[in-house]
mmCIF file of C-alpha atoms in Angstrom:
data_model
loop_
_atom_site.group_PDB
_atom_site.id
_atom_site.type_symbol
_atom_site.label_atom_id
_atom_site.label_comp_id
_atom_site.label_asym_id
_atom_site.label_seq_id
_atom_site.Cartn_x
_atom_site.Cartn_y
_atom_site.Cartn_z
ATOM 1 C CA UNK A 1 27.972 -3.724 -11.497
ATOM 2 C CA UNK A 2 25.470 -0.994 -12.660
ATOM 3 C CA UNK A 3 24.878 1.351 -10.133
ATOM 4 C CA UNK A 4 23.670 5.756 -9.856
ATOM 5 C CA UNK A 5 26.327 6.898 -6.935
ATOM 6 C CA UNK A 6 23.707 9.039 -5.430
ATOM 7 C CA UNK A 7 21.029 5.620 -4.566
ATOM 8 C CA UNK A 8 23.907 2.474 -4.928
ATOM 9 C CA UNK A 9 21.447 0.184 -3.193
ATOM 10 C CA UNK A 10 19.180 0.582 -6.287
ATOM 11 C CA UNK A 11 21.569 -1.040 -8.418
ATOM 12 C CA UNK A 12 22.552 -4.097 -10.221
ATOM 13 C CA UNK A 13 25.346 -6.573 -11.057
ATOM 14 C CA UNK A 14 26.813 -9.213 -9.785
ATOM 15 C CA UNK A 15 30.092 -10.924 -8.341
ATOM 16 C CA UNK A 16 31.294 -13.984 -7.485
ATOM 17 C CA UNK A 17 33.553 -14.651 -4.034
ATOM 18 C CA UNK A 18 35.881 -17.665 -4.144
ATOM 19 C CA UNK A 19 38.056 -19.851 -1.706
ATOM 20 C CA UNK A 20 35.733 -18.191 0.883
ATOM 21 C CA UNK A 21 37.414 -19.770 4.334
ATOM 22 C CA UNK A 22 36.197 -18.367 7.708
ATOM 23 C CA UNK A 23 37.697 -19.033 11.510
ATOM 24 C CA UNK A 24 36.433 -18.606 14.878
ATOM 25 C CA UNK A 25 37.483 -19.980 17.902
ATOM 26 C CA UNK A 26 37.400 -23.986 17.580
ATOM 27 C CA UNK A 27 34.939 -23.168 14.151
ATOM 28 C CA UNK A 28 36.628 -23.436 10.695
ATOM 29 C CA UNK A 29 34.249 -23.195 7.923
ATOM 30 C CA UNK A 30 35.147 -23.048 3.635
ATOM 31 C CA UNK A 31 33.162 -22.837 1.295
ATOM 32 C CA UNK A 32 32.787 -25.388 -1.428
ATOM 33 C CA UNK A 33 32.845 -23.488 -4.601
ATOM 34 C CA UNK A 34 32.466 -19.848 -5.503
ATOM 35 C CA UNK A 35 29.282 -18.482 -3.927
ATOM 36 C CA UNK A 36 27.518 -15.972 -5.840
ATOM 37 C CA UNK A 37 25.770 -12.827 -4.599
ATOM 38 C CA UNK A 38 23.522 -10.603 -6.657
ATOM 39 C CA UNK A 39 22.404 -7.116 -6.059
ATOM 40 C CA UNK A 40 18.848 -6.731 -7.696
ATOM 41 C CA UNK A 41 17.235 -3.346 -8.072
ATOM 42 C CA UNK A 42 17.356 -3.288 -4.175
ATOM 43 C CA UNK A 43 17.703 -6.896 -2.826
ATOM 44 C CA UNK A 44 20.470 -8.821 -1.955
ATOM 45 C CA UNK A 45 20.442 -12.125 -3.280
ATOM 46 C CA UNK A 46 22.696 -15.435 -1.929
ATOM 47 C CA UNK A 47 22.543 -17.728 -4.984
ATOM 48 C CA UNK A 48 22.632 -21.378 -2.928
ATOM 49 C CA UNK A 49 25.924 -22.135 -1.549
ATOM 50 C CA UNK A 50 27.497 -25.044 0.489
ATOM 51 C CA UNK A 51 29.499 -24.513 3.058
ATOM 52 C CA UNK A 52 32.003 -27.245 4.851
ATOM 53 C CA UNK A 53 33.244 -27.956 8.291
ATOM 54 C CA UNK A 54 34.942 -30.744 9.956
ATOM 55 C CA UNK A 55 31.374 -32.246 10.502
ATOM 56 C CA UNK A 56 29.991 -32.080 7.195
ATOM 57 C CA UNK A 57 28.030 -29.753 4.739
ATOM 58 C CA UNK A 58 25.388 -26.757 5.708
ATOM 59 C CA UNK A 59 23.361 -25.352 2.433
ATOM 60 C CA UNK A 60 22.381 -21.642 2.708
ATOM 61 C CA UNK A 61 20.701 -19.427 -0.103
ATOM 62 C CA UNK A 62 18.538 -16.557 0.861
ATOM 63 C CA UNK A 63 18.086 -12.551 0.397
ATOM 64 C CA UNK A 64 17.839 -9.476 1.895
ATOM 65 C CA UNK A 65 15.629 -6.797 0.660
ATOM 66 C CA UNK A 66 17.263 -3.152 1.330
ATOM 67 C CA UNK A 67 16.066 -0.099 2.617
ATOM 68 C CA UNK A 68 17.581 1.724 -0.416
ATOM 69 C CA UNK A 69 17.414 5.399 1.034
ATOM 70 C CA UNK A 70 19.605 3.809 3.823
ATOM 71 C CA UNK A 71 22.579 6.053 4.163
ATOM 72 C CA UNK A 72 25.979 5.537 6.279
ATOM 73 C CA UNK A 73 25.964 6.231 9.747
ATOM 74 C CA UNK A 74 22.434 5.030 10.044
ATOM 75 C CA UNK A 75 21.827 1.881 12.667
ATOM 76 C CA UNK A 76 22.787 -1.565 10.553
ATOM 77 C CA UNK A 77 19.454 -2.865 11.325
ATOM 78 C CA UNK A 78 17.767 -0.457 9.644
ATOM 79 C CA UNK A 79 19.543 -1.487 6.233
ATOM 80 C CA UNK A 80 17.664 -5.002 5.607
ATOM 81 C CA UNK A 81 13.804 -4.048 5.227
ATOM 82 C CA UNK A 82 13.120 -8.173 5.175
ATOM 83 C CA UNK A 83 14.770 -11.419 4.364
ATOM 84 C CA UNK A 84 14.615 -14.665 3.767
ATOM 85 C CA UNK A 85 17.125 -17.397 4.665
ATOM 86 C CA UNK A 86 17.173 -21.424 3.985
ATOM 87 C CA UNK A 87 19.703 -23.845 5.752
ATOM 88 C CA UNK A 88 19.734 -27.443 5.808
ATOM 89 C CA UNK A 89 22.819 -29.899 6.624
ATOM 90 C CA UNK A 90 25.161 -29.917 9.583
ATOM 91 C CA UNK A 91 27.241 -27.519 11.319
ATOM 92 C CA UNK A 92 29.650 -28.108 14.478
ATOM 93 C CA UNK A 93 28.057 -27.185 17.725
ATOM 94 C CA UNK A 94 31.302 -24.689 18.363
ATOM 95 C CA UNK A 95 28.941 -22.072 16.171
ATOM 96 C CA UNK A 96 27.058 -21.636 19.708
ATOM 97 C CA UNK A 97 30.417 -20.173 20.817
ATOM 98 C CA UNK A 98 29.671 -16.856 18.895
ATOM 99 C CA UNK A 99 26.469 -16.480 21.348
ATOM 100 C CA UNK A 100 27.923 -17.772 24.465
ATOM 101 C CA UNK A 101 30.807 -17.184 26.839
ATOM 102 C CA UNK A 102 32.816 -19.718 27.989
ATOM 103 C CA UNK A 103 31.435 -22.793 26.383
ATOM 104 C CA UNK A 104 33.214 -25.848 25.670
ATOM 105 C CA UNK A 105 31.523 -27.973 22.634
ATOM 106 C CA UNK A 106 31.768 -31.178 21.175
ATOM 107 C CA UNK A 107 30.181 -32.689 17.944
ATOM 108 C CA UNK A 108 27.850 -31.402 15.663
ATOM 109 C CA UNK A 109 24.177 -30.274 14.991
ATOM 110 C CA UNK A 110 21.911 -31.241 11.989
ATOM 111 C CA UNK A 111 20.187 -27.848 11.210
ATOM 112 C CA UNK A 112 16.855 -27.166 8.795
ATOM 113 C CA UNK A 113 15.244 -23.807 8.949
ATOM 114 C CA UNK A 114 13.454 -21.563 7.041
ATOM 115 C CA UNK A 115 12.638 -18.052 8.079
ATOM 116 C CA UNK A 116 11.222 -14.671 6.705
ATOM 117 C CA UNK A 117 10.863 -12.115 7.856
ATOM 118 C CA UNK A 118 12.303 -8.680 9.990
ATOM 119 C CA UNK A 119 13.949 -8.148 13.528
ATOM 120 C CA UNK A 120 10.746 -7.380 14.970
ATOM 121 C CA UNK A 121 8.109 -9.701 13.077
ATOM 122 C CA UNK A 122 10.075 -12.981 11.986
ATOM 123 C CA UNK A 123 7.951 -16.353 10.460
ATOM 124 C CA UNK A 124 9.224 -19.646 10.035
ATOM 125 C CA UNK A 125 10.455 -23.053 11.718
ATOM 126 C CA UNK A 126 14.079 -24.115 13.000
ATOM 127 C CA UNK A 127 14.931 -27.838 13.509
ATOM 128 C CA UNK A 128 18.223 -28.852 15.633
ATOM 129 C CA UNK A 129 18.927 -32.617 16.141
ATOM 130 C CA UNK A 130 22.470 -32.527 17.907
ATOM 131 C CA UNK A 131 22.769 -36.662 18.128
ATOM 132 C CA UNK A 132 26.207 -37.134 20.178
ATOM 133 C CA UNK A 133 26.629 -33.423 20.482
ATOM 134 C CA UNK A 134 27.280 -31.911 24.018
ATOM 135 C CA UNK A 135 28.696 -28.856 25.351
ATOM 136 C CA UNK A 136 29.595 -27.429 28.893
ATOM 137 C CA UNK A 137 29.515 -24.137 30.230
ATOM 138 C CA UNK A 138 31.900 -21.853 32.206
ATOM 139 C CA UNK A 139 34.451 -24.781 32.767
ATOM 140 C CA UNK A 140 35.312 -27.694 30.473
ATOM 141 C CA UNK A 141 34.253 -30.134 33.761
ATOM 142 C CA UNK A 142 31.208 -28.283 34.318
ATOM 143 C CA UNK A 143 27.651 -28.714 33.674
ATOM 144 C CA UNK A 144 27.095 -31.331 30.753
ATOM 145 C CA UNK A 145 24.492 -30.712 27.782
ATOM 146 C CA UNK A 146 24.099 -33.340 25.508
ATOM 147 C CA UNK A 147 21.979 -34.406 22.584
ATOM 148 C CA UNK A 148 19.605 -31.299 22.004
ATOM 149 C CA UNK A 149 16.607 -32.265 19.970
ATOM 150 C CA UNK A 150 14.635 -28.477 19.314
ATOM 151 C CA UNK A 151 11.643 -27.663 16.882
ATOM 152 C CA UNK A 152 11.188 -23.876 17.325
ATOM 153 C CA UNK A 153 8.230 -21.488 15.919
ATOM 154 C CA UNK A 154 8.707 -17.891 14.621
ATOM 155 C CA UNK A 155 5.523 -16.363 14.701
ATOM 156 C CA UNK A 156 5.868 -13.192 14.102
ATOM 157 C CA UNK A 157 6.493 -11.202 17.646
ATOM 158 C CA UNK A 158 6.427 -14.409 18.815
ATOM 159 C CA UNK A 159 8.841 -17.020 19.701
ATOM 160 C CA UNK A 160 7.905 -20.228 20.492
ATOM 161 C CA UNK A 161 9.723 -23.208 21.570
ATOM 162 C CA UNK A 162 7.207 -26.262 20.447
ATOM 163 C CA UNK A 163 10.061 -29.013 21.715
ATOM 164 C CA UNK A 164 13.232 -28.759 23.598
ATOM 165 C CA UNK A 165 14.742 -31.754 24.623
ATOM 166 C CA UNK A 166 18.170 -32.541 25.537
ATOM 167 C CA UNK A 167 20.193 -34.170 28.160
ATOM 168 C CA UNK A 168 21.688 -33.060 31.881
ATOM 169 C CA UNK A 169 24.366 -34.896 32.948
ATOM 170 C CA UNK A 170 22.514 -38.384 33.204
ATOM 171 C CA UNK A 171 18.735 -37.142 33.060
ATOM 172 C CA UNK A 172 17.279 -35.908 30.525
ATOM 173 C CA UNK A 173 14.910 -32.904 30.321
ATOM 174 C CA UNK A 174 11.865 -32.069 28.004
ATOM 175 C CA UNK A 175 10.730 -28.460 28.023
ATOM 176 C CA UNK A 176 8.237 -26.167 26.078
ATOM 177 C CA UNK A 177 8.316 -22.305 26.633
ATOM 178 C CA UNK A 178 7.661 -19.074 24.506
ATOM 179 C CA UNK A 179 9.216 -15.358 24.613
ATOM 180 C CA UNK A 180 9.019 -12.170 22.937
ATOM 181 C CA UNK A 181 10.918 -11.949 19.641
ATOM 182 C CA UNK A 182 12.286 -8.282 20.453
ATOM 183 C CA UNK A 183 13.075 -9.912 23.972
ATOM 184 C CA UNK A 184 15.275 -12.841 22.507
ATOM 185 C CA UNK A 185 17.371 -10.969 20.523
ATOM 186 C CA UNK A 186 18.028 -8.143 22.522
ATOM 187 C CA UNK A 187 19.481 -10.887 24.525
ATOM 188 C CA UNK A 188 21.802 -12.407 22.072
ATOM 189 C CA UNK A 189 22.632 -8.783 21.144
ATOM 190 C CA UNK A 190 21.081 -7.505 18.081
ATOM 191 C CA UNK A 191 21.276 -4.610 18.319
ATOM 192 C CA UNK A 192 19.340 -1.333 17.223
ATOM 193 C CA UNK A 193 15.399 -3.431 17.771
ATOM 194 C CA UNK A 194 12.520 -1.596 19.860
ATOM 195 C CA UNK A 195 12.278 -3.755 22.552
ATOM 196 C CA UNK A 196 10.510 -3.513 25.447
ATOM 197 C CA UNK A 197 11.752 -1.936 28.758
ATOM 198 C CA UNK A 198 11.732 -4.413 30.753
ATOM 199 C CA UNK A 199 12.329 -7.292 28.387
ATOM 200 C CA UNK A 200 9.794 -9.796 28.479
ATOM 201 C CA UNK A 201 10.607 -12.816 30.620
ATOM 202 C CA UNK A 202 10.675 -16.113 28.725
ATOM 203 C CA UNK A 203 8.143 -19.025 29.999
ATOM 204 C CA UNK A 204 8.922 -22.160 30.850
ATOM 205 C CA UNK A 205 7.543 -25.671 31.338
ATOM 206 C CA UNK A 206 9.531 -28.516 31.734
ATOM 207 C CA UNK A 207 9.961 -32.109 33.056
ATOM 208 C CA UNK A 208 13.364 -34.443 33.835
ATOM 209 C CA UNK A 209 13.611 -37.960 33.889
ATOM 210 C CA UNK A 210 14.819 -40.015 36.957
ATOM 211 C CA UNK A 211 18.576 -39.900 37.520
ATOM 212 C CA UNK A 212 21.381 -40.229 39.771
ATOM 213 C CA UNK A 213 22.826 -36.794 40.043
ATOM 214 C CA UNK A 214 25.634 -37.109 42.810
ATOM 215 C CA UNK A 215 28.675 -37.867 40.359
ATOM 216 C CA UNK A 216 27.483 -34.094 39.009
ATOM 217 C CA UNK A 217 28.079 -32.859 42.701
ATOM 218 C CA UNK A 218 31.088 -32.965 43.271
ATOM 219 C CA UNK A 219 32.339 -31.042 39.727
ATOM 220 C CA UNK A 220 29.958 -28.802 40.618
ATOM 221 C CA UNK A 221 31.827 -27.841 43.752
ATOM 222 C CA UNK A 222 30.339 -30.031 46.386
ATOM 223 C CA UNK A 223 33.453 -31.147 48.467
ATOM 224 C CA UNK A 224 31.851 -34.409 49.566
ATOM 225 C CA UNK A 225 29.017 -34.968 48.234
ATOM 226 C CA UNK A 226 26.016 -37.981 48.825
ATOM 227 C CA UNK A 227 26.956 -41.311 47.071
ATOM 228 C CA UNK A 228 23.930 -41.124 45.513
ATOM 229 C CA UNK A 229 20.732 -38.482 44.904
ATOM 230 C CA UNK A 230 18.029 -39.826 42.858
ATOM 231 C CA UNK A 231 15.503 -37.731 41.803
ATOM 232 C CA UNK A 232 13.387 -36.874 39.310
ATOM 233 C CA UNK A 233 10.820 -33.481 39.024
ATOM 234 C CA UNK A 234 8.664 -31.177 36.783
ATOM 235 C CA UNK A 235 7.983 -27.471 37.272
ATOM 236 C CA UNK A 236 7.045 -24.453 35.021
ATOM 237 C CA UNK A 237 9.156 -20.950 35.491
ATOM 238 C CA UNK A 238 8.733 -17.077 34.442
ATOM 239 C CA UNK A 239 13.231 -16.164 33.653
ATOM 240 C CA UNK A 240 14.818 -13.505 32.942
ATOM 241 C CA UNK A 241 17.546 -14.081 30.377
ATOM 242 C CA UNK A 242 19.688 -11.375 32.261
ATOM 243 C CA UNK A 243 18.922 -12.430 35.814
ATOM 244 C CA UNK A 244 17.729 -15.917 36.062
ATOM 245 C CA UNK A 245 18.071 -16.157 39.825
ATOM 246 C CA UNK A 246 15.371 -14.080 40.004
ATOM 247 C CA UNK A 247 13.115 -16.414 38.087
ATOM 248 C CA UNK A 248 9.451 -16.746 39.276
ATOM 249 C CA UNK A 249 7.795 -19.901 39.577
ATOM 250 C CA UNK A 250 7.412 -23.517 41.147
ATOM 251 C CA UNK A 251 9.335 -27.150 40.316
ATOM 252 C CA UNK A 252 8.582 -30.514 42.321
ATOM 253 C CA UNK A 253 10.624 -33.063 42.945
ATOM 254 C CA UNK A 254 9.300 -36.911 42.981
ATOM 255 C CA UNK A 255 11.114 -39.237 43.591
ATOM 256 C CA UNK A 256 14.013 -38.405 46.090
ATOM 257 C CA UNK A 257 16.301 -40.537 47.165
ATOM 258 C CA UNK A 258 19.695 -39.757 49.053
ATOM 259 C CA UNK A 259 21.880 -41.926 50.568
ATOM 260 C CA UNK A 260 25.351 -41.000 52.826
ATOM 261 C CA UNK A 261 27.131 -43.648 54.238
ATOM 262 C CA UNK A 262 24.702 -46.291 54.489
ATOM 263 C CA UNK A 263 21.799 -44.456 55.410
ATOM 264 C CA UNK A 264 19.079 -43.042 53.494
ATOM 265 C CA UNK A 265 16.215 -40.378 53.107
ATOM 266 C CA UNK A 266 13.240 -40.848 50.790
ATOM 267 C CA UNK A 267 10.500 -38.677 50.316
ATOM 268 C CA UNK A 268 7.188 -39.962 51.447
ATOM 269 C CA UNK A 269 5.280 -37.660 48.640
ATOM 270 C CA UNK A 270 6.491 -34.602 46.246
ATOM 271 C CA UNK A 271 9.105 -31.878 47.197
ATOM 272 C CA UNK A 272 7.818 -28.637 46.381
ATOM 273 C CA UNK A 273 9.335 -25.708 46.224
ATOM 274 C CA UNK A 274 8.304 -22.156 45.096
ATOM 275 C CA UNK A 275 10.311 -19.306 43.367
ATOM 276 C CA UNK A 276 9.832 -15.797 43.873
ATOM 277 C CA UNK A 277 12.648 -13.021 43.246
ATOM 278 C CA UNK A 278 15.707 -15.015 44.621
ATOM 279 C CA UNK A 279 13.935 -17.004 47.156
ATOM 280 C CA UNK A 280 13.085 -20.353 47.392
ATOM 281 C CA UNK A 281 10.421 -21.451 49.806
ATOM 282 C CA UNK A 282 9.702 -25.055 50.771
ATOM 283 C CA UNK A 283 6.650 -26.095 51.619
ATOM 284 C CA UNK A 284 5.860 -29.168 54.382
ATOM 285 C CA UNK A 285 8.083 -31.956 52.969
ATOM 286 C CA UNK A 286 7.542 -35.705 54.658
ATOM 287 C CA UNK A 287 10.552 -37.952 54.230
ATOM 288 C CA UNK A 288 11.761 -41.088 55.765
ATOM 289 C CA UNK A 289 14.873 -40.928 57.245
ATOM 290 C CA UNK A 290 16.239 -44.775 57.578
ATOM 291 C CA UNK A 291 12.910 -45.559 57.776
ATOM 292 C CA UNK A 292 12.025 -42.920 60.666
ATOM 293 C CA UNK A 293 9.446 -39.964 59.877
ATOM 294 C CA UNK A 294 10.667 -36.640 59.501
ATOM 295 C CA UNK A 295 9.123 -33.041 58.260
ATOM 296 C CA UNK A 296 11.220 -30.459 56.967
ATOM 297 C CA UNK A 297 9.722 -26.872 55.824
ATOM 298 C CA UNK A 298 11.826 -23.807 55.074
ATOM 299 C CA UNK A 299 13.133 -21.121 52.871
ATOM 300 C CA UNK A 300 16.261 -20.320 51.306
ATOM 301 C CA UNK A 301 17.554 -16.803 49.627
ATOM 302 C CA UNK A 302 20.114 -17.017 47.103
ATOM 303 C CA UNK A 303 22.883 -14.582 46.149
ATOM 304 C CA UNK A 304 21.774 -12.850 42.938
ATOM 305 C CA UNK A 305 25.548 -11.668 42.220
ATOM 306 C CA UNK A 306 26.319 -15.644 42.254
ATOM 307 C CA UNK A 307 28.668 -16.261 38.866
ATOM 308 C CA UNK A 308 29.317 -19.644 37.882
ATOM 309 C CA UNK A 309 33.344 -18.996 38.736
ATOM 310 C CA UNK A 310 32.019 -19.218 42.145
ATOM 311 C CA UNK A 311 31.719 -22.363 44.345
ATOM 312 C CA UNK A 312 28.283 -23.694 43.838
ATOM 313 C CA UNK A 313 27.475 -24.037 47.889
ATOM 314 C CA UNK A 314 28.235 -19.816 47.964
ATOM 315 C CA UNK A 315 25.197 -19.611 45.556
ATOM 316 C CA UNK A 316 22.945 -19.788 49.011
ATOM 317 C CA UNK A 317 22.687 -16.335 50.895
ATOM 318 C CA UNK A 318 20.751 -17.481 53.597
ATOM 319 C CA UNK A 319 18.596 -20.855 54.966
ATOM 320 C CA UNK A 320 16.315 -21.521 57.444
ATOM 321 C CA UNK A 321 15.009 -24.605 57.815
ATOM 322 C CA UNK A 322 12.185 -26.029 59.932
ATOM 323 C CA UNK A 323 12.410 -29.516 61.200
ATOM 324 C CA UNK A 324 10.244 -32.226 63.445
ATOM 325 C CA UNK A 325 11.534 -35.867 63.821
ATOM 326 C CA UNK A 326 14.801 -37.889 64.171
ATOM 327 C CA UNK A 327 17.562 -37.956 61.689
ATOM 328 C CA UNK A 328 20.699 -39.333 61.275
ATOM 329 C CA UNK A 329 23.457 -36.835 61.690
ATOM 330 C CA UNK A 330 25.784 -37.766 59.012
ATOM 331 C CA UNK A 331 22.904 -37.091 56.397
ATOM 332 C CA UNK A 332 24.097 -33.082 57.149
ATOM 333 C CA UNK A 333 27.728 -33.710 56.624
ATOM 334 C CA UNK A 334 27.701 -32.666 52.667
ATOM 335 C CA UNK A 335 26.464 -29.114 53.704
ATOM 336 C CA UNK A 336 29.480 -28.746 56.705
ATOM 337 C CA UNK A 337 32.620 -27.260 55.834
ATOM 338 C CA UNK A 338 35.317 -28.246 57.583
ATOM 339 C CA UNK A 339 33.754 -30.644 59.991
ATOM 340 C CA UNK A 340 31.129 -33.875 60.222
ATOM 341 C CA UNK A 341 28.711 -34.517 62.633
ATOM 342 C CA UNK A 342 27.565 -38.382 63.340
ATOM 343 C CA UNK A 343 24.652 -39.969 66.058
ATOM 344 C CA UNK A 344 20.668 -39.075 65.622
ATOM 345 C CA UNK A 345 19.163 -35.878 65.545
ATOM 346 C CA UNK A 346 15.953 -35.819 67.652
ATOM 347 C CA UNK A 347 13.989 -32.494 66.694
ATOM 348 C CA UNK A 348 11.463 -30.483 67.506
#
């Protein structure tokens, strides 16, 4: 290593690290070989290096070009002017851990990416195929992910998520969106970026396929749930990362389907509802109950301190509800705690 003390990023020289072996959480990763790194008249280089884990091998090589009048005591993220980075193979999907709380993973994720770039003004593509992958968060019964599928655009101050498709419990969803690149990694905490104040919200357009989602229900905290809601729905949404119940927007729901003890509603067209700050309105819904017309209109505001420790039912702060027909009683027994109610509803 050749290097003047008073400017040591302006150096040169070389060195080699060896039985390199790395653990976090349910992540154990080694590398295969000595990986060398090269300090270049001011950029870091990462000759190519493989690295291992229970699911196979991820290759890395990239560098880092330094701000050599950085001095100590200055914010990290000012030390790296630009970089580049290359990855391609497989990592487990545990790596996610290091991003998100309480997450419970299984499997692994096929990775390719390419990137260049800064903090504030990144290029480049990142491709995740997660085939057989899934992963649950806040409790190891709760909400299932499975098989992501993502192709995702850096482009520049831009972040752009072409594809995202993946699975929810038995549906699956399909969703495009885009965000500020300041905005997403303030987020996952980089720190020491010039984002702005607010962060931008990230956009969001998605659709889900038709499913049966009552077996979710009840690990979701639903005491007694339907024996079966069917639905499927589309919607577009304006979130932010730090307070999603406050998201903005509008989903619809086509078809529904629930059924409680041998009787059943349907929808007799689209259930709509719109977002705004915590509340969600509904607009004039039709449905068939057993065959019998009914409207239903109303609003609901949800609790914005909600955390997913919480019982999922305690999520809603308030509901009113609007309602003209005749309906079977037992069809409200999911949403009664501590008691059932049976005969026909005639309202007005």
């Amino acid at each position: 290593l050749q290097l003047d003390p008073s400017r040591p990023l302006e150096g040169s020289g070389r060195m080699v690290v060896e039985n390199l072996t790395v653990e976090a959480e349910e992540l154990k990763v080694m590398a295969d070989g000595p990986i060398g790194i090269r300090l270049e008249r001011g950029q870091l280089i990462v000759e190519d290096a493989r690295l291992e884990t229970e699911e196979g091998v991820l290759e890395v090589e990239g560098w880092t070009e330094l701000a050599t009048d950085w001095r100590p005591g200055e914010p990290i993220a000012d030390l790296a002017k630009r970089f580049k980075i290359d990855a391609n193979g497989a990592t487990p999907v545990a790596i996610l851990q290091s991003f998100i709380d309480d997450l419970y993973t299984d499997g692994d994720l096929q990775i390719a990416l390419s990137i260049y770039g800064n903090a504030e003004n990144l290029l480049g593509e990142i491709r995740v195929d997660g085939l057989d992958a899934e992963l649950r968060v806040g409790d190891p019964d709760g909400l299932r992910l499975s098989d992501p599928s993502l192709e995702i655009v850096l482009a520049g101050d831009r972040v752009r998520f072409e594809k995202a498709r993946f699975g929810v419990e038995e549906a699956e969803i399909a969703a495009t969106g885009e965000i500020a690149t300041s905005s997403l990694l303030g987020f996952l905490g980089v720190e020491g970026l010039d984002s702005p104040s607010p962060p931008e919200p990230l956009t969001v357009e998605w659709q889900m396929s038709q499913a049966n989602w009552a077996p979710s229900l009840s690990r979701l905290g639903m005491e007694e749930p339907p024996e079966s809601v069917v639905m499927a729905g589309r919607g577009a949404v304006t979130l932010d990362l730090e307070r999603p119940l406050a998201a903005e927007g509008w989903l619809e729901i086509t078809p529904l389907a629930i059924s409680i003890q041998d009787h059943e509603v349907r929808g007799d067209g689209p259930l709509r509802i719109e977002l705004s700050g915590g509340r969600l309105d509904l607009t004039a819904l039709k449905l068939l109950a057993d065959d019998q017309p009914f409207e239903l209109a109303g609003a609901m505001d949800l609790d914005r301190s909600w955390t997913r420790e919480q019982p999922i039912l305690s999520l809603v702060q308030s509901l009113a509800l609007q309602g003209h027909g005749t309906l079977a009683a037992v069809l409200l027994n999911p949403f009664l705690v501590g008691g059932s109610a049976e005969g026909l509803l005639e309202v007005e």
